[in-house]
Short mmCIF file of C-alpha atoms in Angstrom, two decimals:
data_model
loop_
_atom_site.label_atom_id
_atom_site.label_comp_id
_atom_site.label_asym_id
_atom_site.label_seq_id
_atom_site.Cartn_x
_atom_site.Cartn_y
_atom_site.Cartn_z
CA MET A 1 -0.04 0.01 0.14
CA THR A 2 1.36 3.37 -0.90
CA HIS A 3 1.65 6.55 1.24
CA SER A 4 -1.27 8.26 -0.35
CA GLU A 5 -3.53 5.13 -0.31
CA ARG A 6 -2.81 4.85 3.55
CA HIS A 7 -4.20 8.31 3.86
CA ARG A 8 -7.25 7.79 1.83
CA PRO A 9 -10.64 7.50 4.06
CA GLU A 10 -11.55 3.76 4.15
CA ILE A 11 -15.05 2.51 3.42
CA VAL A 12 -15.89 -1.19 4.38
CA VAL A 13 -18.59 -2.99 2.36
CA GLY A 14 -19.69 -6.37 3.62
CA LEU A 15 -21.16 -9.01 1.67
CA VAL A 16 -23.54 -11.40 3.40
CA ALA A 17 -24.42 -14.51 1.46
CA THR A 18 -27.39 -16.33 2.93
CA PRO A 19 -27.45 -19.30 2.95
CA PRO A 20 -23.73 -20.08 2.34
CA ASP A 21 -24.22 -22.16 -0.66
CA TYR A 22 -25.15 -20.96 -4.15
CA PRO A 23 -24.99 -17.04 -2.85
CA ALA A 24 -21.79 -17.35 -1.36
CA ARG A 25 -20.34 -18.41 -5.01
CA VAL A 26 -21.99 -15.27 -6.30
CA ALA A 27 -20.60 -13.14 -3.42
CA ALA A 28 -17.21 -14.79 -4.00
CA ARG A 29 -16.92 -13.68 -7.57
CA LEU A 30 -18.40 -10.13 -6.55
CA THR A 31 -16.01 -9.65 -3.95
CA ALA A 32 -12.89 -9.85 -6.25
CA GLU A 33 -14.03 -7.09 -8.36
CA LEU A 34 -16.33 -5.03 -6.37
CA ALA A 35 -13.71 -2.44 -5.14
CA GLY A 36 -12.74 -1.72 -8.60
CA ARG A 37 -16.08 -1.00 -9.41
CA LEU A 38 -16.89 1.02 -6.50
CA ALA A 39 -13.71 3.25 -7.27
CA GLU A 40 -14.92 3.62 -10.84
CA ARG A 41 -18.72 4.24 -10.16
CA VAL A 42 -18.97 5.75 -6.80
CA GLU A 43 -15.71 7.50 -5.60
CA ALA A 44 -12.19 7.02 -6.65
CA ASN A 45 -10.45 8.77 -3.75
CA VAL A 46 -11.54 6.53 -1.10
CA ARG A 47 -10.10 3.14 -0.27
CA TRP A 48 -12.49 0.66 -0.64
CA THR A 49 -12.51 -2.73 1.30
CA VAL A 50 -14.74 -5.59 0.41
CA ARG A 51 -15.42 -8.28 3.04
CA GLU A 52 -17.59 -11.42 2.71
CA GLY A 53 -19.16 -13.89 5.00
CA TRP A 54 -22.50 -15.39 6.47
CA GLY A 55 -24.26 -15.55 9.62
CA GLU A 56 -23.86 -18.72 11.84
CA VAL A 57 -27.63 -19.36 11.55
CA ALA A 58 -30.06 -19.54 8.76
CA PRO A 59 -32.09 -16.43 7.78
CA ARG A 60 -35.43 -16.47 9.35
CA ARG A 61 -38.07 -17.40 6.78
CA ASP A 62 -41.35 -16.29 8.84
CA GLY A 63 -40.26 -12.39 9.26
CA GLY A 64 -40.07 -11.56 5.71
CA VAL A 65 -37.72 -8.90 4.44
CA GLU A 66 -37.88 -6.58 7.52
CA ALA A 67 -36.46 -9.48 9.63
CA LEU A 68 -34.04 -10.57 7.18
CA LEU A 69 -32.55 -6.90 6.92
CA ASP A 70 -32.71 -6.58 10.57
CA ASP A 71 -30.45 -9.90 10.72
CA VAL A 72 -28.10 -8.23 8.16
CA ALA A 73 -27.95 -5.00 9.96
CA GLU A 74 -27.08 -6.69 13.17
CA ARG A 75 -24.06 -8.61 11.34
CA ARG A 76 -22.84 -5.02 9.97
CA ALA A 77 -22.72 -3.62 13.17
CA GLY A 78 -20.92 -6.66 15.03
CA ASP A 79 -18.47 -6.48 12.22
CA ARG A 80 -18.02 -2.62 12.09
CA TRP A 81 -18.88 -2.69 8.38
CA ASP A 82 -19.97 0.96 6.88
CA VAL A 83 -22.57 -0.58 4.88
CA ALA A 84 -23.77 -4.43 4.12
CA ILE A 85 -25.36 -6.15 1.00
CA CYS A 86 -27.21 -9.31 1.37
CA LEU A 87 -27.27 -11.71 -1.38
CA THR A 88 -29.82 -14.35 -0.66
CA ASP A 89 -31.63 -17.18 -2.75
CA LEU A 90 -34.83 -16.45 -0.79
CA PRO A 91 -37.78 -15.83 -3.18
CA LEU A 92 -39.11 -12.49 -1.70
CA HIS A 93 -42.40 -10.54 -2.20
CA THR A 94 -43.76 -7.08 -1.35
CA GLY A 95 -47.39 -6.33 -2.24
CA GLY A 96 -47.55 -9.13 -3.98
CA LEU A 97 -44.98 -8.48 -6.44
CA PRO A 98 -41.52 -10.24 -6.54
CA LEU A 99 -38.88 -8.35 -4.79
CA VAL A 100 -35.66 -7.94 -6.62
CA ALA A 101 -33.92 -5.68 -4.04
CA GLN A 102 -34.40 -3.55 -0.95
CA THR A 103 -32.60 -0.96 0.50
CA SER A 104 -32.62 0.53 4.17
CA GLY A 105 -30.97 3.64 4.81
CA ARG A 106 -31.31 3.70 8.53
CA ARG A 107 -29.86 0.43 8.77
CA ARG A 108 -27.13 0.99 6.34
CA VAL A 109 -27.96 -2.56 4.56
CA ALA A 110 -29.53 -3.63 1.32
CA LEU A 111 -30.51 -7.04 0.28
CA VAL A 112 -30.64 -8.63 -3.36
CA SER A 113 -32.96 -11.61 -4.04
CA LEU A 114 -30.93 -13.70 -6.79
CA PRO A 115 -33.76 -15.68 -8.12
CA ALA A 116 -35.81 -12.36 -8.84
CA LEU A 117 -32.80 -11.60 -11.27
CA GLY A 118 -33.64 -14.58 -13.66
CA LEU A 119 -30.80 -16.28 -15.26
CA GLN A 120 -28.10 -13.43 -15.72
CA GLN A 121 -27.75 -13.31 -11.82
CA LEU A 122 -24.21 -12.27 -11.74
CA ARG A 123 -24.19 -9.62 -14.58
CA ALA A 124 -27.36 -8.09 -12.67
CA VAL A 125 -25.46 -8.14 -9.40
CA ARG A 126 -22.49 -6.48 -11.02
CA ALA A 127 -24.65 -3.58 -12.07
CA ALA A 128 -26.98 -3.12 -8.96
CA VAL A 129 -24.52 -3.39 -6.04
CA PRO A 130 -22.36 -0.28 -6.54
CA ASP A 131 -25.61 1.88 -7.15
CA MET A 132 -27.11 0.54 -3.84
CA VAL A 133 -23.81 1.08 -2.01
CA SER A 134 -23.88 4.59 -3.11
CA ARG A 135 -27.53 5.06 -2.33
CA LEU A 136 -26.98 3.59 1.20
CA LEU A 137 -24.03 6.08 1.97
CA THR A 138 -25.73 9.17 0.77
CA ASP A 139 -28.81 8.11 2.70
CA ALA A 140 -26.48 8.03 5.73
CA SER A 141 -25.04 11.37 5.02
CA ASP A 142 -21.74 9.94 4.62
CA GLN A 143 -19.17 12.77 3.96
CA ARG A 144 -16.32 10.46 2.42
CA VAL A 145 -18.25 10.10 -0.53
CA PRO A 146 -20.27 12.68 -2.76
CA PRO A 147 -24.20 12.37 -2.65
CA ALA A 148 -25.49 10.05 -5.29
CA GLY A 149 -26.36 11.99 -8.11
CA TRP A 150 -28.80 9.47 -9.69
CA ALA A 151 -32.43 9.10 -8.74
CA PRO A 152 -33.29 5.53 -7.70
CA ALA A 153 -35.49 4.97 -10.70
CA GLU A 154 -32.05 5.02 -12.76
CA MET A 155 -31.38 1.63 -11.39
CA ALA A 156 -34.42 -0.07 -12.72
CA ARG A 157 -33.22 1.08 -16.29
CA ARG A 158 -29.94 -0.58 -15.46
CA VAL A 159 -30.98 -3.86 -14.27
CA THR A 160 -33.45 -5.42 -16.57
CA ALA A 161 -35.12 -7.43 -13.71
CA ILE A 162 -36.38 -4.26 -12.03
CA HIS A 163 -39.85 -3.01 -12.97
CA GLN A 164 -40.45 -0.02 -10.80
CA VAL A 165 -39.42 1.39 -7.16
CA VAL A 166 -41.77 1.37 -4.15
CA GLY A 167 -41.52 2.84 -0.69
CA LYS A 168 -40.17 6.09 0.44
CA ALA A 169 -36.61 7.78 0.66
CA GLY A 170 -34.07 5.75 2.67
CA GLU A 171 -36.15 2.60 2.52
CA LEU A 172 -36.77 1.61 -1.12
CA GLY A 173 -38.01 -1.77 -2.81
CA TYR A 174 -37.24 -2.60 -6.29
CA VAL A 175 -39.84 -5.02 -7.63
CA ALA A 176 -40.47 -6.81 -10.68
CA SER A 177 -43.46 -7.24 -13.05
CA PRO A 178 -46.39 -9.20 -12.03
CA LEU A 179 -46.29 -11.53 -15.01
CA ILE A 180 -42.66 -11.65 -16.34
CA GLY A 181 -41.31 -11.00 -13.11
CA ARG A 182 -42.80 -14.43 -11.63
CA VAL A 183 -41.66 -16.14 -14.78
CA ARG A 184 -38.15 -14.66 -14.34
CA LEU A 185 -38.33 -15.77 -10.58
CA LEU A 186 -39.09 -19.23 -11.33
CA ALA A 187 -36.17 -19.30 -13.71
CA GLY A 188 -33.70 -17.78 -11.27
CA MET A 189 -34.66 -20.47 -8.69
CA VAL A 190 -34.11 -23.10 -10.97
CA ARG A 191 -30.69 -21.39 -11.66
CA ALA A 192 -29.78 -20.74 -8.01
CA ASN A 193 -31.11 -24.52 -7.47
CA ARG A 194 -28.35 -25.98 -9.98
CA PRO A 195 -30.04 -28.51 -11.85
CA GLY A 196 -26.87 -29.77 -13.10
CA ARG A 197 -25.79 -30.80 -9.30
CA ALA A 198 -29.24 -32.69 -9.20
CA LEU A 199 -28.36 -34.51 -12.62
CA LEU A 200 -25.21 -35.91 -11.40
CA GLY A 201 -27.13 -36.95 -8.17
CA LEU A 202 -28.95 -39.18 -10.63
CA SER A 203 -26.38 -41.04 -11.90
CA LYS A 204 -27.50 -44.47 -10.42
CA LEU A 205 -30.53 -44.05 -11.61
CA LEU A 206 -29.49 -43.40 -15.32
CA VAL A 207 -27.22 -46.47 -14.72
CA GLY A 208 -30.41 -48.39 -13.54
CA ALA A 209 -32.32 -47.22 -16.52
CA PHE A 210 -29.54 -48.19 -19.09
CA GLY A 211 -29.76 -51.74 -17.62
CA THR A 212 -33.63 -52.02 -18.12
CA ALA A 213 -33.54 -50.45 -21.59
CA ALA A 214 -30.90 -53.05 -22.49
CA PHE A 215 -33.01 -55.91 -21.34
CA ALA A 216 -36.33 -54.40 -22.94
CA LEU A 217 -34.53 -54.27 -26.29
CA THR A 218 -33.80 -57.88 -26.44
CA THR A 219 -37.69 -58.78 -26.34
CA ASP A 220 -39.52 -58.69 -29.57
CA THR A 221 -42.82 -57.98 -27.73
CA ILE A 222 -41.40 -54.32 -27.13
CA TRP A 223 -40.47 -53.97 -30.79
CA GLN A 224 -44.05 -54.80 -31.73
CA MET A 225 -45.83 -52.47 -28.99
CA GLY A 226 -43.48 -49.79 -30.30
CA ASP A 227 -44.65 -50.07 -33.86
CA ALA A 228 -48.30 -50.64 -32.82
CA LEU A 229 -48.56 -47.23 -30.65
CA GLY A 230 -48.96 -44.16 -32.31
CA GLY A 231 -47.10 -41.03 -31.58
CA LEU A 232 -49.68 -39.35 -29.14
CA ARG A 233 -49.65 -42.57 -26.80
CA LEU A 234 -45.87 -42.96 -27.03
CA ALA A 235 -45.72 -39.20 -25.80
CA VAL A 236 -48.17 -39.86 -22.88
CA ILE A 237 -46.32 -42.68 -21.73
CA MET A 238 -43.06 -40.76 -21.84
CA ALA A 239 -44.81 -38.03 -19.70
CA LEU A 240 -46.38 -40.54 -17.38
CA GLY A 241 -42.84 -42.07 -16.75
CA LEU A 242 -41.02 -38.85 -16.44
CA THR A 243 -43.90 -37.68 -13.89
CA ALA A 244 -43.83 -40.84 -12.01
CA LEU A 245 -39.87 -40.11 -11.60
CA VAL A 246 -40.17 -36.96 -10.26
CA ALA A 247 -43.07 -37.69 -7.89
CA TRP A 248 -41.12 -40.99 -6.80
CA LEU A 249 -37.88 -38.75 -6.00
CA ILE A 250 -39.93 -36.27 -4.20
CA VAL A 251 -41.90 -38.83 -1.71
CA ALA A 252 -38.96 -41.29 -1.51
CA HIS A 253 -36.55 -38.59 -0.31
CA GLY A 254 -38.66 -36.22 1.48
CA LEU A 255 -38.11 -33.26 -0.72
CA TRP A 256 -41.54 -31.49 -0.21
CA GLU A 257 -41.61 -28.66 1.94
CA LYS A 258 -44.62 -28.37 4.25
CA PRO A 259 -45.65 -24.93 5.48
CA GLY A 260 -45.19 -24.35 9.33
CA HIS A 261 -44.52 -21.84 11.71
CA ARG A 262 -41.26 -21.19 10.18
CA THR A 263 -42.08 -21.20 6.46
CA PRO A 264 -45.02 -19.41 5.22
CA PRO A 265 -47.58 -21.10 2.81
CA GLU A 266 -46.65 -18.99 -0.02
CA LEU A 267 -42.90 -19.60 0.58
CA ALA A 268 -43.43 -23.36 0.85
CA ARG A 269 -45.28 -23.15 -2.41
CA LEU A 270 -42.35 -21.57 -4.33
CA PHE A 271 -39.95 -23.77 -2.61
CA ASN A 272 -42.04 -26.74 -3.97
CA LEU A 273 -42.18 -25.54 -7.35
CA GLY A 274 -38.77 -24.91 -7.55
CA THR A 275 -38.04 -28.19 -6.60
CA ILE A 276 -40.41 -29.85 -9.12
CA LEU A 277 -38.90 -27.68 -11.90
CA THR A 278 -35.30 -28.49 -11.03
CA LEU A 279 -36.34 -32.25 -10.89
CA THR A 280 -38.05 -32.12 -14.20
CA LEU A 281 -35.28 -30.64 -15.95
CA ALA A 282 -32.69 -32.95 -14.60
CA THR A 283 -35.00 -36.04 -15.30
CA ALA A 284 -35.53 -34.56 -18.65
CA VAL A 285 -31.77 -34.48 -19.59
CA SER A 286 -31.63 -37.69 -18.07
CA TYR A 287 -34.13 -38.80 -20.59
CA LEU A 288 -32.41 -37.58 -23.61
CA VAL A 289 -29.08 -39.03 -22.46
CA LEU A 290 -31.15 -42.54 -21.82
CA PHE A 291 -32.85 -42.09 -25.33
CA THR A 292 -29.67 -41.29 -27.10
CA GLY A 293 -27.95 -44.16 -25.66
CA THR A 294 -30.81 -46.58 -26.40
CA VAL A 295 -30.97 -45.41 -30.17
CA LEU A 296 -27.23 -46.36 -30.40
CA VAL A 297 -27.40 -49.53 -28.85
CA GLY A 298 -30.63 -50.63 -30.67
CA ALA A 299 -28.95 -49.90 -33.94
CA LEU A 300 -25.77 -51.70 -32.89
CA LEU A 301 -27.70 -54.97 -31.46
CA ILE A 302 -30.70 -55.19 -33.74
CA ASP A 303 -30.20 -55.95 -37.34
CA THR A 304 -32.75 -54.05 -39.64
CA SER A 305 -33.61 -57.60 -41.45
CA VAL A 306 -34.24 -59.13 -37.83
CA LEU A 307 -36.44 -56.08 -36.83
CA GLY A 308 -38.12 -56.22 -40.24
CA GLN A 309 -38.94 -59.82 -40.07
CA THR A 310 -40.75 -59.26 -36.60
CA LEU A 311 -42.66 -56.13 -37.88
CA GLN A 312 -43.19 -57.81 -41.26
CA ARG A 313 -42.33 -54.65 -43.07
CA PRO A 314 -39.39 -52.70 -44.31
CA VAL A 315 -37.94 -50.73 -41.65
CA ASP A 316 -35.50 -47.70 -41.37
CA PHE A 317 -33.85 -45.53 -38.86
CA THR A 318 -37.35 -43.99 -37.74
CA ASP A 319 -38.37 -47.20 -36.61
CA TYR A 320 -35.11 -47.54 -34.30
CA LEU A 321 -36.12 -43.96 -32.93
CA THR A 322 -39.52 -45.45 -32.07
CA LEU A 323 -38.24 -48.43 -30.63
CA ALA A 324 -36.01 -46.38 -28.30
CA TRP A 325 -38.63 -43.98 -27.36
CA ILE A 326 -41.08 -46.59 -26.00
CA THR A 327 -37.78 -48.64 -24.41
CA SER A 328 -36.89 -45.27 -22.61
CA SER A 329 -40.24 -44.36 -21.16
CA LEU A 330 -40.53 -47.96 -19.79
CA ALA A 331 -37.17 -47.92 -18.45
CA THR A 332 -37.53 -44.47 -16.75
CA VAL A 333 -40.17 -46.27 -14.64
CA GLY A 334 -37.84 -48.91 -13.60
CA GLY A 335 -35.13 -46.25 -13.10
CA ALA A 336 -37.62 -44.63 -10.63
CA ILE A 337 -38.06 -47.83 -8.64
CA GLY A 338 -34.25 -47.97 -8.20
CA SER A 339 -33.53 -44.42 -7.26
CA GLY A 340 -34.33 -45.21 -3.91
CA LEU A 341 -30.62 -46.34 -3.81
CA GLU A 342 -29.30 -42.91 -4.61
CA ASN A 343 -27.34 -40.79 -2.12
CA GLU A 344 -29.47 -39.04 0.34
CA GLU A 345 -27.55 -35.69 0.24
CA THR A 346 -27.29 -35.53 -3.55
CA VAL A 347 -30.93 -36.25 -4.07
CA ARG A 348 -31.84 -33.74 -1.26
CA ALA A 349 -30.04 -31.02 -2.64
CA ALA A 350 -32.47 -30.91 -5.41
CA ALA A 351 -35.13 -29.71 -2.81
CA TYR A 352 -35.24 -25.65 -2.90
CA GLY A 353 -35.49 -25.29 0.87
CA TYR A 354 -32.74 -27.77 1.55
CA HIS A 355 -29.17 -26.64 2.36
CA PRO A 356 -26.14 -28.96 3.27
CA GLU A 357 -24.51 -28.09 6.59
CA PRO A 358 -21.03 -26.24 6.09
CA GLY A 359 -19.93 -25.50 9.69
CA GLY A 360 -22.80 -25.02 11.54
CA TRP A 361 -25.48 -24.46 8.95
CA ARG A 362 -28.32 -26.84 9.07
CA ASP A 363 -31.53 -27.79 7.19
CA GLU A 364 -33.94 -25.49 8.54
CA ARG A 365 -36.89 -28.04 8.42
CA ASP A 366 -35.18 -30.20 10.90
CA GLY A 367 -35.27 -27.62 13.50
#
C-alpha cells in the first residue's frame, strides 16, 4: 500500500451470503472485483475494502424482508462494516410483487434476491450493487463520498429485472412485474438450485435405466408394441414415466416442503415449485441421454433384417427411434424404482428449501 493510499478514507463494504451455498459462490466472484467497480462508479478517492461472509444461523423465513434486513444490520454492526449487502436465494415478495432488491438507509444495509434476477444473476448483481452502496452512503449522509447524483429509478433502467421502485426515501424496494417477474423468479430459482447438481445426483438412476433399457431391447414384444402405438400414445407414456420419476424422488427422499411456523404457505409453495422444476429439468436431460444411448445400442444390436422380420415390413432409422422412445419411457419407470438407492444428500440437494451443513449451517426443516 502506497503512502497516499494509507491516507485515503476507508469504507468497508460487507457482502453477506445467505445461505452459504449458491449465494456464497456469487458473493465470492463479486468480492474479487467490487472494490474496483466502486472506485470507478462511486468514488475514486476512497480506499474500498470488501469483506464477505455469512451468518452462523439460517435466515428467518417467517419474518419476511424486515426480519432479514434486521439480521444483516446486526451482522454489519457486529463486524463494524460501513454498509452491508445481503445476497440471498430466498424468493421474496412485497405487495404481491416479486422483490428484486431492498435498501434501508437507517440500517445501512441492502439485500438482493438472486432468483428474482432471472438467469443472468451475476451480471445483474454487478450492475446493482455499486448503485446500492452509493445510495446507502448518501442516505446515511456519509461525507467520504459525494451524494449520489442518480435517482433510484435509474437503477431500474440498469437492471432489466427491476420493474419499478416502491417505498419512501431511505427505504426503497425494487420490484419486478407481476407476470414476467414471476416467470423470471421461477427461472432464477431453478438457476440458483443448480439442476446440474441434481443431474449428477441421479447417476445411479441413469445406470439402472440403461440396464432396464438394454434388457427391454432384447424382447420382440417391445418392438411390436412400439410399432403398434402411435406418436400421441408414446408421448403420453413418456410424460407418465417422467412424472412418476419426479413424484417418486420427491416422496422417497422427503423433498416436499410443508408450511409451518417457520415457513409461510406462499414460501413453501415457491420452494416446492422450484424443486419440481429443478427435478423436471434434470430428469428430462437424463431421459435425453438415455434415449440417445438406447438409439445407439439398438442400432448396433438389432439388425434391420431381424427387426423387419418381426414387424413384417421394411424398416428404416425412424423405427429405431420409435423403439428407443418406448424403451426409454418404460426404463424410466424402472429407474424410478431404483432411485431409492441414490445418495440421500445428492438427491435432497434438489429440494429448494434444503441446504447442506457447512460448519454450523443446518437444514431449517429439521429444527
